[in-house]
């Protein structure tokens, strides 16, 4: 009996041990599974934190860029406001000078007992001779090439011959009108006809003593992108700051013009500041600008020219020799092309 009870107890204990071992095995498997989930959760948490950090860095960088852009816009607005104020002040001074000049003109007219001077009128007979000679000269030029009317006495009386024969009939690629007698009327007629020529790529109207109002007409015509003109040369025309402002406004919308020649005019630091803003922020087509021999351009323009060269990616040539720049100013401009490949800077 006693042995039987012991045997039964041992069996019970053995069963209990087996049960406990099974339970331990289940618990161990559950623990392993929990450890697996814990590792995965830690990896997911780490990945999530890294992603959050990346997004935070990206947002911070974007915020910094927006701040920089805002600062640039505010700076540009401030400069524009300053320049507008300068123009207003200059306008008041110019108005006083004009009034003074008008008084002097009236005094001279009174002394001479003559009306205001009239332009010289060519006799009708001579007009016909000149017109016929001009038509014959242009007719000898080859179509779609250059028509060179350098020093050919072109004026208001025969500009229509040039327009019809050279621009429309010959469809010339290059029209040279250097050293003639063009006026605001001539330029107005010429500007209106530019859209009738789909081959013209170069127009030189140098040394004609044009007024700023003539430059205004030309600039307005070129603002519409309805012609193929790529090179515009206006040297030795006594163009002032106002003329350069008209041309600068044209460059905001013109997508064809790549060469602008303005050497030997009456441009000053004031208009260079305005041109610089346009070239930096509104034009990515222009490749060459020539401003040499403008004697009123000083070191006051160096920073504006520096920024123009550094920030415009299309500009490849800038000539500003024979102006009133100091050696220090020239050295600074040389620094503006350090990161530019094959940039032609003439100071």
Short mmCIF file of C-alpha atoms in Angstrom, two decimals, residues 38-346:
data_model
loop_
_atom_site.label_atom_id
_atom_site.label_comp_id
_atom_site.label_asym_id
_atom_site.label_seq_id
_atom_site.Cartn_x
_atom_site.Cartn_y
_atom_site.Cartn_z
CA UNK A 38 10.21 45.03 -29.31
CA UNK A 39 13.15 45.04 -31.75
CA UNK A 40 10.84 45.86 -34.65
CA UNK A 41 9.15 48.62 -32.68
CA UNK A 42 12.50 50.13 -31.75
CA UNK A 43 13.59 50.06 -35.41
CA UNK A 44 10.33 51.67 -36.52
CA UNK A 45 10.63 54.31 -33.79
CA UNK A 46 14.22 55.10 -34.83
CA UNK A 47 13.19 55.33 -38.50
CA UNK A 48 10.27 57.58 -37.62
CA UNK A 49 12.51 59.86 -35.54
CA UNK A 50 15.06 60.06 -38.36
CA UNK A 51 12.33 60.92 -40.87
CA UNK A 52 11.00 63.60 -38.53
CA UNK A 53 14.50 65.07 -38.23
CA UNK A 54 14.94 65.09 -42.01
CA UNK A 55 11.60 66.84 -42.48
CA UNK A 56 12.44 69.33 -39.73
CA UNK A 57 15.81 70.09 -41.39
CA UNK A 58 14.12 70.47 -44.77
CA UNK A 59 11.51 72.84 -43.37
CA UNK A 60 14.21 74.86 -41.64
CA UNK A 61 16.23 75.10 -44.86
CA UNK A 62 13.13 76.11 -46.82
CA UNK A 63 12.29 78.70 -44.19
CA UNK A 64 15.82 80.11 -44.44
CA UNK A 65 15.57 80.35 -48.22
CA UNK A 66 12.22 82.12 -47.98
CA UNK A 67 13.73 84.58 -45.52
CA UNK A 68 16.62 85.24 -47.91
CA UNK A 69 14.23 85.76 -50.83
CA UNK A 70 12.11 88.08 -48.74
CA UNK A 71 15.21 90.03 -47.79
CA UNK A 72 16.21 90.27 -51.48
CA UNK A 73 12.73 91.48 -52.44
CA UNK A 74 12.74 94.02 -49.63
CA UNK A 75 16.19 95.22 -50.72
CA UNK A 76 15.08 95.51 -54.32
CA UNK A 77 11.95 97.39 -53.29
CA UNK A 78 14.00 99.75 -51.14
CA UNK A 79 16.43 100.39 -53.99
CA UNK A 80 13.54 100.96 -56.39
CA UNK A 81 11.95 103.44 -53.99
CA UNK A 82 15.25 105.25 -53.60
CA UNK A 83 15.72 105.41 -57.32
CA UNK A 84 12.14 106.69 -57.82
CA UNK A 85 12.85 109.43 -55.32
CA UNK A 86 16.06 110.29 -57.16
CA UNK A 87 14.14 110.45 -60.43
CA UNK A 88 11.53 112.71 -58.89
CA UNK A 89 14.24 115.02 -57.58
CA UNK A 90 15.96 114.97 -60.96
CA UNK A 91 12.65 115.69 -62.70
CA UNK A 92 12.18 118.81 -60.61
CA UNK A 93 15.71 119.98 -61.43
CA UNK A 94 15.23 119.22 -65.13
CA UNK A 95 11.97 121.15 -65.18
CA UNK A 96 13.71 124.22 -63.78
CA UNK A 97 16.51 123.88 -66.35
CA UNK A 98 14.01 123.52 -69.20
CA UNK A 99 12.16 126.64 -68.11
CA UNK A 100 15.45 128.53 -67.94
CA UNK A 101 16.42 127.30 -71.41
CA UNK A 102 13.05 128.34 -72.85
CA UNK A 103 13.53 131.83 -71.45
CA UNK A 104 17.00 132.05 -73.01
CA UNK A 105 15.66 130.84 -76.37
CA UNK A 106 12.97 133.51 -76.36
CA UNK A 107 15.58 136.15 -75.55
CA UNK A 108 17.77 135.03 -78.44
CA UNK A 109 14.81 134.99 -80.82
CA UNK A 110 13.88 138.51 -79.75
CA UNK A 111 17.44 139.74 -80.34
CA UNK A 112 17.64 138.19 -83.79
CA UNK A 113 14.08 139.18 -84.80
CA UNK A 114 13.64 135.65 -86.09
CA UNK A 115 11.35 132.76 -85.21
CA UNK A 116 12.75 129.58 -83.75
CA UNK A 117 15.25 127.98 -86.11
CA UNK A 118 13.80 125.62 -88.71
CA UNK A 119 15.57 122.57 -90.12
CA UNK A 120 17.18 123.02 -93.48
CA UNK A 121 14.76 122.10 -96.28
CA UNK A 122 16.21 120.36 -99.32
CA UNK A 123 14.86 121.85 -102.58
CA UNK A 124 12.31 119.59 -104.28
CA UNK A 125 14.53 119.02 -107.32
CA UNK A 126 17.46 117.92 -105.15
CA UNK A 127 15.13 115.69 -103.13
CA UNK A 128 14.22 113.71 -106.22
CA UNK A 129 17.86 113.34 -107.21
CA UNK A 130 18.82 112.12 -103.72
CA UNK A 131 15.86 109.73 -103.61
CA UNK A 132 16.72 108.18 -106.96
CA UNK A 133 20.40 107.83 -106.01
CA UNK A 134 19.47 106.19 -102.69
CA UNK A 135 17.08 103.75 -104.35
CA UNK A 136 19.73 102.75 -106.88
CA UNK A 137 22.33 102.28 -104.13
CA UNK A 138 20.07 100.02 -102.04
CA UNK A 139 18.93 98.12 -105.13
CA UNK A 140 22.56 97.07 -105.76
CA UNK A 141 22.77 95.47 -102.31
CA UNK A 142 22.15 91.74 -102.10
CA UNK A 143 18.92 90.54 -100.55
CA UNK A 144 19.04 89.08 -97.01
CA UNK A 145 22.50 90.59 -96.38
CA UNK A 146 23.84 93.93 -95.10
CA UNK A 147 22.68 97.34 -96.30
CA UNK A 148 25.34 99.86 -95.28
CA UNK A 149 24.06 103.45 -95.41
CA UNK A 150 26.93 104.91 -93.42
CA UNK A 151 27.11 108.72 -93.89
CA UNK A 152 24.54 108.68 -96.72
CA UNK A 153 22.63 111.78 -95.50
CA UNK A 154 19.59 109.76 -94.43
CA UNK A 155 16.93 112.04 -92.91
CA UNK A 156 13.18 112.48 -92.48
CA UNK A 157 12.73 113.06 -96.23
CA UNK A 158 14.20 109.76 -97.40
CA UNK A 159 13.71 107.41 -94.44
CA UNK A 160 10.66 105.91 -96.21
CA UNK A 161 12.94 104.92 -99.11
CA UNK A 162 15.18 103.07 -96.65
CA UNK A 163 12.20 101.32 -95.07
CA UNK A 164 10.62 100.20 -98.34
CA UNK A 165 13.80 99.34 -100.25
CA UNK A 166 16.07 97.94 -97.50
CA UNK A 167 13.78 96.61 -94.79
CA UNK A 168 10.77 95.39 -96.76
CA UNK A 169 11.99 94.69 -100.31
CA UNK A 170 15.54 93.48 -99.58
CA UNK A 171 14.66 91.94 -96.20
CA UNK A 172 18.21 92.81 -95.11
CA UNK A 173 19.83 91.01 -92.19
CA UNK A 174 21.90 94.02 -91.14
CA UNK A 175 21.06 97.73 -91.51
CA UNK A 176 23.81 100.29 -90.82
CA UNK A 177 22.64 103.92 -90.45
CA UNK A 178 25.77 105.33 -88.79
CA UNK A 179 26.45 109.08 -89.02
CA UNK A 180 23.23 110.33 -90.62
CA UNK A 181 20.56 112.90 -89.71
CA UNK A 182 17.84 110.75 -88.19
CA UNK A 183 15.31 112.43 -85.91
CA UNK A 184 12.54 111.25 -83.63
CA UNK A 185 10.24 111.07 -86.68
CA UNK A 186 12.71 108.89 -88.59
CA UNK A 187 13.13 106.50 -85.66
CA UNK A 188 9.37 106.34 -85.13
CA UNK A 189 8.80 105.32 -88.77
CA UNK A 190 11.71 102.88 -88.65
CA UNK A 191 10.47 101.32 -85.39
CA UNK A 192 7.01 100.75 -86.82
CA UNK A 193 8.47 98.93 -89.83
CA UNK A 194 10.73 96.52 -87.91
CA UNK A 195 8.00 93.91 -87.67
CA UNK A 196 7.79 93.81 -91.50
CA UNK A 197 11.30 92.37 -91.72
CA UNK A 198 11.72 88.80 -90.46
CA UNK A 199 15.43 88.61 -91.32
CA UNK A 200 16.86 91.68 -89.57
CA UNK A 201 19.27 90.71 -86.79
CA UNK A 202 21.47 93.83 -86.52
CA UNK A 203 20.53 97.52 -86.44
CA UNK A 204 23.17 100.23 -86.00
CA UNK A 205 21.93 103.82 -85.57
CA UNK A 206 25.10 105.27 -84.07
CA UNK A 207 26.12 108.93 -84.29
CA UNK A 208 22.73 110.43 -85.11
CA UNK A 209 22.26 112.65 -82.01
CA UNK A 210 18.96 110.99 -81.19
CA UNK A 211 16.72 112.31 -78.44
CA UNK A 212 15.48 110.20 -75.55
CA UNK A 213 11.99 110.39 -77.07
CA UNK A 214 13.34 108.60 -80.18
CA UNK A 215 14.84 105.92 -77.93
CA UNK A 216 11.44 105.60 -76.25
CA UNK A 217 9.72 104.88 -79.58
CA UNK A 218 12.37 102.31 -80.51
CA UNK A 219 12.22 100.64 -77.08
CA UNK A 220 8.45 100.38 -77.14
CA UNK A 221 8.55 98.75 -80.56
CA UNK A 222 11.15 96.21 -79.43
CA UNK A 223 9.16 95.38 -76.28
CA UNK A 224 6.58 93.39 -78.23
CA UNK A 225 8.92 90.60 -79.41
CA UNK A 226 7.54 90.88 -82.93
CA UNK A 227 10.92 91.20 -84.68
CA UNK A 228 14.08 89.11 -84.90
CA UNK A 229 16.58 91.82 -83.95
CA UNK A 230 19.52 90.45 -81.94
CA UNK A 231 22.02 93.35 -82.03
CA UNK A 232 21.21 97.00 -81.37
CA UNK A 233 24.01 99.59 -81.54
CA UNK A 234 23.24 103.16 -80.39
CA UNK A 235 26.68 104.65 -79.74
CA UNK A 236 27.43 108.41 -79.88
CA UNK A 237 23.79 109.52 -79.71
CA UNK A 238 23.86 111.69 -76.56
CA UNK A 239 21.52 109.22 -74.86
CA UNK A 240 20.87 110.21 -71.23
CA UNK A 241 19.71 108.27 -68.17
CA UNK A 242 16.09 108.49 -69.33
CA UNK A 243 16.97 106.80 -72.61
CA UNK A 244 18.72 103.97 -70.78
CA UNK A 245 15.65 103.54 -68.56
CA UNK A 246 13.47 103.13 -71.68
CA UNK A 247 15.89 100.52 -73.05
CA UNK A 248 16.06 98.74 -69.67
CA UNK A 249 12.28 98.46 -69.54
CA UNK A 250 12.38 96.96 -73.04
CA UNK A 251 14.82 94.30 -71.81
CA UNK A 252 12.21 93.07 -69.30
CA UNK A 253 10.15 91.52 -72.10
CA UNK A 254 12.41 91.28 -75.17
CA UNK A 255 13.57 87.67 -75.59
CA UNK A 256 15.66 88.11 -78.76
CA UNK A 257 18.12 90.96 -78.19
CA UNK A 258 21.54 89.68 -77.09
CA UNK A 259 23.82 92.67 -77.90
CA UNK A 260 23.27 96.26 -76.72
CA UNK A 261 25.85 98.91 -77.66
CA UNK A 262 25.62 102.22 -75.77
CA UNK A 263 29.20 103.49 -75.89
CA UNK A 264 30.00 107.22 -75.95
CA UNK A 265 26.71 108.58 -74.61
CA UNK A 266 25.68 110.67 -71.58
CA UNK A 267 24.70 107.89 -69.21
CA UNK A 268 25.42 108.32 -65.47
CA UNK A 269 25.48 106.19 -62.33
CA UNK A 270 21.77 106.78 -61.69
CA UNK A 271 20.56 104.83 -64.72
CA UNK A 272 23.19 102.08 -64.25
CA UNK A 273 21.50 101.22 -60.95
CA UNK A 274 18.18 100.73 -62.75
CA UNK A 275 19.78 98.71 -65.58
CA UNK A 276 21.49 96.49 -63.00
CA UNK A 277 18.19 95.52 -61.38
CA UNK A 278 16.69 94.58 -64.76
CA UNK A 279 19.70 92.53 -65.87
CA UNK A 280 19.89 90.72 -62.52
CA UNK A 281 16.23 89.82 -62.07
CA UNK A 282 14.27 90.38 -65.30
CA UNK A 283 16.48 89.30 -68.22
CA UNK A 284 18.30 86.02 -68.89
CA UNK A 285 18.96 86.52 -72.62
CA UNK A 286 21.37 89.44 -72.98
CA UNK A 287 24.97 88.40 -73.74
CA UNK A 288 26.85 91.64 -74.45
CA UNK A 289 26.58 95.19 -73.07
CA UNK A 290 28.91 98.00 -74.10
CA UNK A 291 29.04 101.21 -72.03
CA UNK A 292 32.58 102.38 -72.65
CA UNK A 293 33.36 106.11 -73.08
CA UNK A 294 30.40 107.22 -70.95
CA UNK A 295 32.39 109.81 -69.03
CA UNK A 296 29.82 110.24 -66.24
CA UNK A 297 29.97 106.62 -65.06
CA UNK A 298 32.05 106.55 -61.86
CA UNK A 299 32.86 104.24 -58.96
CA UNK A 300 29.29 104.86 -57.83
CA UNK A 301 28.26 102.21 -60.39
CA UNK A 302 30.84 99.58 -59.46
CA UNK A 303 28.63 97.65 -57.01
CA UNK A 304 25.69 97.65 -59.46
CA UNK A 305 27.87 96.44 -62.34
CA UNK A 306 29.49 93.85 -60.04
CA UNK A 307 26.07 92.43 -59.09
CA UNK A 308 24.92 92.54 -62.71
CA UNK A 309 27.85 90.40 -63.85
CA UNK A 310 27.72 87.98 -60.91
CA UNK A 311 23.98 87.30 -60.93
CA UNK A 312 23.12 87.20 -64.65
CA UNK A 313 23.91 83.81 -66.21
CA UNK A 314 23.59 84.79 -69.90
CA UNK A 315 25.91 87.83 -69.86
CA UNK A 316 29.32 87.04 -71.45
CA UNK A 317 30.74 90.46 -72.44
CA UNK A 318 30.76 93.78 -70.60
CA UNK A 319 32.80 96.76 -71.82
CA UNK A 320 33.14 99.82 -69.60
CA UNK A 321 36.55 101.15 -70.55
CA UNK A 322 37.31 104.88 -70.75
CA UNK A 323 34.87 105.86 -68.00
CA UNK A 324 35.59 107.53 -64.67
CA UNK A 325 36.47 104.36 -62.77
CA UNK A 326 39.33 104.31 -60.28
CA UNK A 327 41.89 101.51 -60.25
CA UNK A 328 40.24 100.21 -57.09
CA UNK A 329 36.88 100.12 -58.85
CA UNK A 330 38.37 98.30 -61.83
CA UNK A 331 40.00 95.74 -59.54
CA UNK A 332 36.66 95.02 -57.88
CA UNK A 333 34.99 94.47 -61.25
CA UNK A 334 37.74 92.02 -62.14
CA UNK A 335 36.76 90.04 -59.03
CA UNK A 336 33.21 89.69 -60.37
CA UNK A 337 34.37 87.37 -63.17
CA UNK A 338 36.52 85.03 -61.07
CA UNK A 339 33.92 82.27 -61.30
CA UNK A 340 32.98 83.06 -64.92
CA UNK A 341 34.43 81.05 -67.79
CA UNK A 342 35.59 83.02 -70.87
CA UNK A 343 33.95 86.25 -69.71
CA UNK A 344 35.10 89.30 -71.72
CA UNK A 345 35.39 92.25 -69.30
CA UNK A 346 37.01 95.41 -70.68
#
